[in-house]
mmCIF file of C-alpha atoms in Angstrom:
data_model
loop_
_atom_site.group_PDB
_atom_site.id
_atom_site.type_symbol
_atom_site.label_atom_id
_atom_site.label_comp_id
_atom_site.label_asym_id
_atom_site.label_seq_id
_atom_site.Cartn_x
_atom_site.Cartn_y
_atom_site.Cartn_z
ATOM 1 C CA MET A 4 91.698 105.957 106.737
ATOM 2 C CA ASP A 5 95.096 104.227 106.481
ATOM 3 C CA GLY A 6 96.979 107.136 104.910
ATOM 4 C CA SER A 7 98.046 105.166 101.835
ATOM 5 C CA SER A 8 97.878 106.934 98.494
ATOM 6 C CA THR A 9 96.472 106.203 95.050
ATOM 7 C CA LEU A 10 97.704 107.456 91.665
ATOM 8 C CA LEU A 11 95.150 107.251 88.834
ATOM 9 C CA PHE A 12 96.357 107.671 85.253
ATOM 10 C CA ASP A 13 94.170 108.934 82.416
ATOM 11 C CA SER A 14 95.896 106.550 80.010
ATOM 12 C CA ALA A 15 94.757 107.967 76.662
ATOM 13 C CA SER A 16 95.547 111.511 77.759
ATOM 14 C CA LEU A 17 99.112 110.394 78.478
ATOM 15 C CA TYR A 18 99.758 108.225 75.429
ATOM 16 C CA PHE A 19 98.344 110.866 73.071
ATOM 17 C CA ARG A 20 100.707 113.378 74.695
ATOM 18 C CA ALA A 21 103.606 110.938 74.322
ATOM 19 C CA PHE A 22 102.808 110.290 70.656
ATOM 20 C CA PHE A 23 102.692 113.966 69.710
ATOM 21 C CA GLY A 24 105.536 114.987 72.013
ATOM 22 C CA LEU A 25 108.200 112.422 71.154
ATOM 23 C CA PRO A 26 109.876 111.954 67.769
ATOM 24 C CA SER A 27 108.591 109.293 65.390
ATOM 25 C CA SER A 28 112.231 108.293 64.879
ATOM 26 C CA LEU A 29 111.789 106.093 67.980
ATOM 27 C CA ARG A 30 111.192 102.763 66.242
ATOM 28 C CA THR A 31 110.749 99.073 66.931
ATOM 29 C CA SER A 32 113.326 96.572 65.722
ATOM 30 C CA ALA A 33 111.070 96.180 62.654
ATOM 31 C CA GLY A 34 111.090 99.915 61.979
ATOM 32 C CA GLU A 35 107.614 100.861 63.255
ATOM 33 C CA PRO A 36 107.016 103.963 65.415
ATOM 34 C CA VAL A 37 107.019 103.249 69.147
ATOM 35 C CA ASN A 38 107.120 106.798 70.537
ATOM 36 C CA ALA A 39 103.760 106.513 72.337
ATOM 37 C CA VAL A 40 104.810 103.341 74.162
ATOM 38 C CA ARG A 41 108.197 104.670 75.200
ATOM 39 C CA GLY A 42 106.845 108.080 76.149
ATOM 40 C CA LEU A 43 104.060 106.609 78.265
ATOM 41 C CA LEU A 44 106.513 104.395 80.147
ATOM 42 C CA ASP A 45 108.727 107.404 80.820
ATOM 43 C CA PHE A 46 105.743 109.413 82.084
ATOM 44 C CA LEU A 47 104.662 106.597 84.396
ATOM 45 C CA ALA A 48 108.202 106.105 85.665
ATOM 46 C CA ARG A 49 108.604 109.778 86.498
ATOM 47 C CA LEU A 50 105.263 110.141 88.259
ATOM 48 C CA ILE A 51 105.591 106.886 90.213
ATOM 49 C CA THR A 52 109.084 107.956 91.301
ATOM 50 C CA ASP A 53 107.965 111.454 92.305
ATOM 51 C CA TYR A 54 104.769 110.474 94.158
ATOM 52 C CA ARG A 55 105.493 106.943 95.436
ATOM 53 C CA PRO A 56 101.868 105.739 95.458
ATOM 54 C CA ASP A 57 100.746 102.578 97.212
ATOM 55 C CA ARG A 58 98.147 101.891 94.516
ATOM 56 C CA VAL A 59 97.923 102.744 90.822
ATOM 57 C CA ALA A 60 95.456 102.275 87.983
ATOM 58 C CA CYS A 61 95.840 102.883 84.262
ATOM 59 C CA CYS A 62 92.274 103.973 83.541
ATOM 60 C CA TRP A 63 90.947 103.196 80.088
ATOM 61 C CA ASP A 64 88.358 104.538 77.655
ATOM 62 C CA ASP A 65 86.399 101.365 76.890
ATOM 63 C CA ALA A 66 84.067 103.853 75.164
ATOM 64 C CA TRP A 67 85.595 107.191 74.203
ATOM 65 C CA ARG A 68 82.120 108.600 73.348
ATOM 66 C CA PRO A 69 79.568 106.676 75.439
ATOM 67 C CA SER A 70 76.151 106.212 73.863
ATOM 68 C CA TRP A 71 74.332 107.574 76.921
ATOM 69 C CA ARG A 72 76.274 110.835 76.707
ATOM 70 C CA VAL A 73 75.582 111.160 72.982
ATOM 71 C CA ASP A 74 71.875 110.529 73.617
ATOM 72 C CA LEU A 75 71.890 113.428 76.071
ATOM 73 C CA LEU A 76 73.971 115.771 73.915
ATOM 74 C CA PRO A 77 74.442 114.704 70.256
ATOM 75 C CA SER A 78 77.233 117.274 69.741
ATOM 76 C CA TYR A 79 79.376 115.537 72.359
ATOM 77 C CA LYS A 80 82.784 114.914 70.705
ATOM 78 C CA ALA A 81 80.999 114.780 67.323
ATOM 79 C CA HIS A 82 83.758 116.768 65.628
ATOM 80 C CA ARG A 83 86.276 114.043 66.560
ATOM 81 C CA VAL A 84 84.406 111.175 64.880
ATOM 82 C CA ALA A 85 86.199 109.594 61.912
ATOM 83 C CA GLN A 86 83.930 106.832 60.553
ATOM 84 C CA GLY A 87 80.944 105.240 62.249
ATOM 85 C CA ASP A 88 81.627 106.066 65.880
ATOM 86 C CA ALA A 89 85.395 105.585 65.794
ATOM 87 C CA GLU A 90 87.642 108.337 67.079
ATOM 88 C CA GLU A 91 89.898 110.063 64.600
ATOM 89 C CA VAL A 92 93.328 108.813 65.659
ATOM 90 C CA PRO A 93 96.581 108.768 63.635
ATOM 91 C CA GLU A 94 97.255 105.285 62.305
ATOM 92 C CA ASP A 95 100.798 105.324 63.708
ATOM 93 C CA LEU A 96 99.266 105.770 67.175
ATOM 94 C CA ASN A 97 96.498 103.212 66.638
ATOM 95 C CA ARG A 98 99.114 100.541 65.927
ATOM 96 C CA GLN A 99 100.796 101.253 69.253
ATOM 97 C CA VAL A 100 97.767 100.925 71.525
ATOM 98 C CA PRO A 101 97.856 97.075 71.647
ATOM 99 C CA TRP A 102 101.575 97.278 72.475
ATOM 100 C CA ILE A 103 100.798 99.723 75.273
ATOM 101 C CA ARG A 104 98.249 97.329 76.763
ATOM 102 C CA ALA A 105 100.599 94.341 76.408
ATOM 103 C CA THR A 106 103.444 96.251 78.075
ATOM 104 C CA LEU A 107 101.299 97.445 80.984
ATOM 105 C CA ASN A 108 99.949 93.907 81.468
ATOM 106 C CA ALA A 109 103.437 92.414 81.492
ATOM 107 C CA LEU A 110 104.506 94.946 84.105
ATOM 108 C CA GLY A 111 101.427 94.238 86.222
ATOM 109 C CA LEU A 112 100.215 97.842 86.098
ATOM 110 C CA PRO A 113 96.429 97.371 86.281
ATOM 111 C CA ILE A 114 94.338 98.510 83.312
ATOM 112 C CA VAL A 115 90.803 99.387 84.451
ATOM 113 C CA GLY A 116 87.864 100.138 82.168
ATOM 114 C CA ALA A 117 84.146 99.430 81.843
ATOM 115 C CA PRO A 118 81.797 99.021 78.842
ATOM 116 C CA ASP A 119 80.171 102.283 77.676
ATOM 117 C CA TYR A 120 82.188 104.409 80.086
ATOM 118 C CA GLU A 121 85.120 106.744 79.624
ATOM 119 C CA ALA A 122 88.314 106.780 81.634
ATOM 120 C CA ASP A 123 86.946 109.896 83.390
ATOM 121 C CA ASP A 124 84.152 107.792 84.866
ATOM 122 C CA VAL A 125 86.529 105.016 85.901
ATOM 123 C CA ILE A 126 88.818 107.574 87.546
ATOM 124 C CA ALA A 127 85.918 109.239 89.379
ATOM 125 C CA THR A 128 84.631 105.905 90.670
ATOM 126 C CA LEU A 129 88.065 104.755 91.866
ATOM 127 C CA ALA A 130 88.803 108.149 93.413
ATOM 128 C CA ARG A 131 85.627 108.090 95.473
ATOM 129 C CA ARG A 132 86.251 104.501 96.584
ATOM 130 C CA ALA A 133 89.877 105.097 97.535
ATOM 131 C CA VAL A 134 91.154 105.093 101.083
ATOM 132 C CA GLY A 135 93.641 107.901 101.634
ATOM 133 C CA PRO A 136 94.706 110.713 99.313
ATOM 134 C CA VAL A 137 94.272 110.461 95.543
ATOM 135 C CA ASP A 138 96.198 112.080 92.704
ATOM 136 C CA VAL A 139 94.670 112.012 89.211
ATOM 137 C CA VAL A 140 97.052 112.404 86.272
ATOM 138 C CA THR A 141 95.394 113.952 83.209
ATOM 139 C CA GLY A 142 95.416 116.731 80.673
ATOM 140 C CA ASP A 143 91.597 116.915 80.800
ATOM 141 C CA ARG A 144 90.134 119.892 82.666
ATOM 142 C CA ASP A 145 86.824 118.077 83.242
ATOM 143 C CA LEU A 146 88.463 116.050 85.999
ATOM 144 C CA PHE A 147 88.950 119.224 88.045
ATOM 145 C CA GLN A 148 85.470 118.367 89.333
ATOM 146 C CA LEU A 149 87.068 115.639 91.481
ATOM 147 C CA VAL A 150 89.198 118.091 93.451
ATOM 148 C CA GLU A 151 88.168 118.224 97.077
ATOM 149 C CA PRO A 152 89.909 118.619 100.437
ATOM 150 C CA THR A 153 87.746 116.377 102.644
ATOM 151 C CA HIS A 154 88.461 113.180 100.694
ATOM 152 C CA PRO A 155 91.792 114.618 99.607
ATOM 153 C CA THR A 156 91.889 114.506 95.814
ATOM 154 C CA ARG A 157 94.132 116.527 93.541
ATOM 155 C CA VAL A 158 94.654 116.620 89.794
ATOM 156 C CA LEU A 159 98.197 116.465 88.456
ATOM 157 C CA TYR A 160 97.491 118.495 85.333
ATOM 158 C CA VAL A 161 99.876 117.745 82.477
ATOM 159 C CA ALA A 162 98.632 120.212 79.845
ATOM 160 C CA ARG A 163 102.008 121.982 79.864
ATOM 161 C CA GLY A 164 103.906 118.691 79.957
ATOM 162 C CA VAL A 165 104.510 115.953 82.500
ATOM 163 C CA SER A 166 107.746 117.564 83.688
ATOM 164 C CA LYS A 167 105.887 120.868 84.206
ATOM 165 C CA HIS A 168 102.670 119.431 85.611
ATOM 166 C CA GLU A 169 100.591 121.506 88.002
ATOM 167 C CA ARG A 170 99.097 120.276 91.270
ATOM 168 C CA VAL A 171 95.477 121.323 91.051
ATOM 169 C CA ASP A 172 93.650 121.718 94.345
ATOM 170 C CA ASP A 173 90.944 124.131 95.496
ATOM 171 C CA ALA A 174 93.508 126.902 96.069
ATOM 172 C CA TRP A 175 94.762 126.493 92.477
ATOM 173 C CA LEU A 176 91.204 126.555 91.124
ATOM 174 C CA HIS A 177 90.352 129.685 93.108
ATOM 175 C CA ALA A 178 93.463 131.413 91.789
ATOM 176 C CA LYS A 179 92.840 130.312 88.188
ATOM 177 C CA TYR A 180 89.054 130.539 87.859
ATOM 178 C CA GLY A 181 87.613 131.831 91.127
ATOM 179 C CA ILE A 182 85.765 128.555 91.830
ATOM 180 C CA ASP A 183 86.343 125.294 93.698
ATOM 181 C CA GLY A 184 86.227 121.692 92.529
ATOM 182 C CA ALA A 185 82.613 121.220 93.571
ATOM 183 C CA GLN A 186 81.617 124.055 91.208
ATOM 184 C CA TYR A 187 83.607 122.909 88.192
ATOM 185 C CA VAL A 188 80.811 120.988 86.434
ATOM 186 C CA ASP A 189 78.467 123.986 86.575
ATOM 187 C CA PHE A 190 81.310 126.249 85.458
ATOM 188 C CA ALA A 191 82.106 124.009 82.456
ATOM 189 C CA VAL A 192 78.449 123.739 81.452
ATOM 190 C CA LEU A 193 78.037 127.518 81.479
ATOM 191 C CA ARG A 194 81.343 128.315 79.802
ATOM 192 C CA GLY A 195 81.314 125.407 77.339
ATOM 193 C CA ASP A 196 84.222 123.402 75.977
ATOM 194 C CA PRO A 197 84.692 123.254 72.179
ATOM 195 C CA SER A 198 87.153 120.357 72.489
ATOM 196 C CA ASP A 199 84.276 118.174 73.750
ATOM 197 C CA GLY A 200 81.548 119.661 71.554
ATOM 198 C CA LEU A 201 80.018 121.393 74.580
ATOM 199 C CA PRO A 202 78.526 124.670 73.307
ATOM 200 C CA GLY A 203 78.047 126.404 76.646
ATOM 201 C CA VAL A 204 75.522 129.185 77.239
ATOM 202 C CA LYS A 205 75.783 131.795 74.514
ATOM 203 C CA GLY A 206 76.723 135.120 76.043
ATOM 204 C CA ILE A 207 78.168 133.636 79.247
ATOM 205 C CA GLY A 208 81.932 133.284 79.153
ATOM 206 C CA GLU A 209 84.464 132.142 81.706
ATOM 207 C CA LYS A 210 84.473 135.354 83.781
ATOM 208 C CA THR A 211 80.690 135.708 83.906
ATOM 209 C CA ALA A 212 80.289 132.027 84.797
ATOM 210 C CA ALA A 213 82.751 132.383 87.668
ATOM 211 C CA ASP A 214 81.094 135.584 88.885
ATOM 212 C CA LEU A 215 77.659 133.956 88.869
ATOM 213 C CA LEU A 216 78.921 130.929 90.769
ATOM 214 C CA GLY A 217 80.643 133.217 93.251
ATOM 215 C CA ARG A 218 77.298 134.899 93.953
ATOM 216 C CA PHE A 219 74.921 131.927 93.820
ATOM 217 C CA GLN A 220 77.225 128.914 94.431
ATOM 218 C CA THR A 221 75.598 126.463 91.993
ATOM 219 C CA LEU A 222 73.857 126.393 88.624
ATOM 220 C CA GLU A 223 70.640 125.574 90.470
ATOM 221 C CA GLY A 224 71.165 128.648 92.649
ATOM 222 C CA ILE A 225 71.786 130.813 89.581
ATOM 223 C CA LEU A 226 68.558 129.618 87.959
ATOM 224 C CA GLU A 227 66.582 130.147 91.161
ATOM 225 C CA HIS A 228 67.861 133.725 91.422
ATOM 226 C CA ARG A 229 68.015 134.615 87.751
ATOM 227 C CA ASP A 230 65.848 137.682 88.449
ATOM 228 C CA ALA A 231 68.799 139.083 90.395
ATOM 229 C CA THR A 232 71.075 138.855 87.335
ATOM 230 C CA THR A 233 71.358 141.216 84.375
ATOM 231 C CA PRO A 234 68.762 141.130 81.575
ATOM 232 C CA GLY A 235 71.416 139.711 79.237
ATOM 233 C CA VAL A 236 72.173 136.813 81.582
ATOM 234 C CA GLN A 237 68.444 136.183 82.081
ATOM 235 C CA ARG A 238 67.910 135.947 78.330
ATOM 236 C CA ALA A 239 70.934 133.687 77.912
ATOM 237 C CA LEU A 240 69.784 131.278 80.620
ATOM 238 C CA THR A 241 66.245 131.164 79.256
ATOM 239 C CA SER A 242 67.501 130.409 75.741
ATOM 240 C CA ALA A 243 69.741 127.630 77.056
ATOM 241 C CA GLN A 244 67.167 125.969 79.311
ATOM 242 C CA ALA A 245 66.914 122.785 77.222
ATOM 243 C CA TYR A 246 70.714 122.449 77.128
ATOM 244 C CA LEU A 247 71.563 122.918 80.792
ATOM 245 C CA GLY A 248 70.139 119.715 82.285
ATOM 246 C CA PRO A 249 71.533 117.250 79.709
ATOM 247 C CA ALA A 250 74.877 119.046 79.597
ATOM 248 C CA THR A 251 75.255 118.778 83.357
ATOM 249 C CA GLN A 252 74.738 115.012 83.152
ATOM 250 C CA VAL A 253 77.234 114.763 80.280
ATOM 251 C CA VAL A 254 79.985 116.697 82.063
ATOM 252 C CA THR A 255 79.511 114.995 85.431
ATOM 253 C CA ALA A 256 81.838 112.004 85.753
ATOM 254 C CA ALA A 257 80.031 108.877 86.949
ATOM 255 C CA THR A 258 81.109 107.706 90.392
ATOM 256 C CA ASP A 259 79.173 104.422 90.420
ATOM 257 C CA VAL A 260 80.682 102.567 87.457
ATOM 258 C CA PRO A 261 80.461 98.762 87.826
ATOM 259 C CA LEU A 262 84.166 97.923 87.775
ATOM 260 C CA PRO A 263 85.866 94.543 87.879
ATOM 261 C CA GLU A 264 87.694 93.547 91.034
ATOM 262 C CA VAL A 265 91.306 94.563 90.420
ATOM 263 C CA ASP A 266 94.245 94.671 92.819
ATOM 264 C CA LEU A 267 95.654 98.184 92.462
ATOM 265 C CA THR A 268 98.749 97.559 94.589
ATOM 266 C CA LEU A 269 101.809 99.033 92.892
ATOM 267 C CA PRO A 270 103.963 96.123 91.683
ATOM 268 C CA ARG A 271 107.631 96.103 92.657
ATOM 269 C CA ALA A 272 108.681 94.024 89.647
ATOM 270 C CA PRO A 273 107.058 92.877 86.374
ATOM 271 C CA ARG A 274 104.226 90.412 86.772
ATOM 272 C CA ASP A 275 105.496 88.550 83.700
ATOM 273 C CA PRO A 276 109.252 89.230 83.430
ATOM 274 C CA GLU A 277 109.705 87.052 80.342
ATOM 275 C CA ALA A 278 106.898 88.807 78.462
ATOM 276 C CA PHE A 279 108.252 92.216 79.445
ATOM 277 C CA ALA A 280 111.763 91.260 78.359
ATOM 278 C CA ALA A 281 110.425 90.034 75.011
ATOM 279 C CA LEU A 282 108.457 93.257 74.496
ATOM 280 C CA THR A 283 111.519 95.298 75.451
ATOM 281 C CA ARG A 284 113.497 93.572 72.689
ATOM 282 C CA GLU A 285 110.710 93.561 70.096
ATOM 283 C CA LEU A 286 109.692 97.167 70.667
ATOM 284 C CA ASN A 287 113.212 98.451 71.263
ATOM 285 C CA LEU A 288 112.128 100.031 74.555
ATOM 286 C CA GLY A 289 115.702 100.640 75.702
ATOM 287 C CA GLY A 290 116.060 103.201 78.478
ATOM 288 C CA SER A 291 112.281 103.532 78.886
ATOM 289 C CA ALA A 292 112.122 99.903 80.059
ATOM 290 C CA GLU A 293 115.004 100.468 82.454
ATOM 291 C CA ARG A 294 113.403 103.588 83.920
ATOM 292 C CA ILE A 295 110.023 101.983 84.624
ATOM 293 C CA LEU A 296 111.702 98.966 86.243
ATOM 294 C CA THR A 297 113.775 101.271 88.441
ATOM 295 C CA ALA A 298 110.673 103.265 89.403
ATOM 296 C CA LEU A 299 108.797 100.134 90.458
ATOM 297 C CA ALA A 300 111.712 98.704 92.437
ATOM 298 C CA ARG A 301 112.287 101.770 94.641
#
């Protein structure tokens, strides 16, 4: 291992946070909202400055609700569907997504995605391929499953804000939930996650799930030793038998996504300075443009 580090961004998690966290009074020269673009650039600038990675990737949801996950668990993100299979997204944010991609491309910050896969899967694949330590930036708890000390991987968890992000490692997970990263998928399957349409096992909440994993280590171990659990837990597991297998596959991030060959080396200056300058003027990026350029040049 060469000791170099990789910073993987869950792009949608960050630009959604920017859109809802920054005022819509941030406008382009034509008067259109640009808060998601400016906020994302500020987030990237801060994290690149703080962590000084050698490699970065802006990981993308080419499919926000992959068909293979829906086939396994039809309730997966079903409550977030607008029309057809499109995600319910505010129109003022939708208009900014092409600008976000254009700005990242002009800077040379690599956008990485794959057909019928979510950013989670892209992140998991890149994390497992990486040489040296990896930090994953997200507000999604599902990526806690990537935390591990042997191939050092942490999650920089931004649920409370980028400026207040938490460094999630096994010690953090033990303190918060009583589990480690390798147990997180089983924990999430048992507990459920309404934000993803994951029902969980009725009657088994967060504390019981953690207690069971503390005793039996894995979901497989729990099922093998269900006779050693309470009658209520036995009934709950039996009732959920058809759910457990598919849900585990749905929650588990793919680590073998066929990704394009992309150079993840952190650029020191924009790849296309003229395009970035034009976008800065058109989108009225102001100080956000200055901050990302400063972060790259350090």
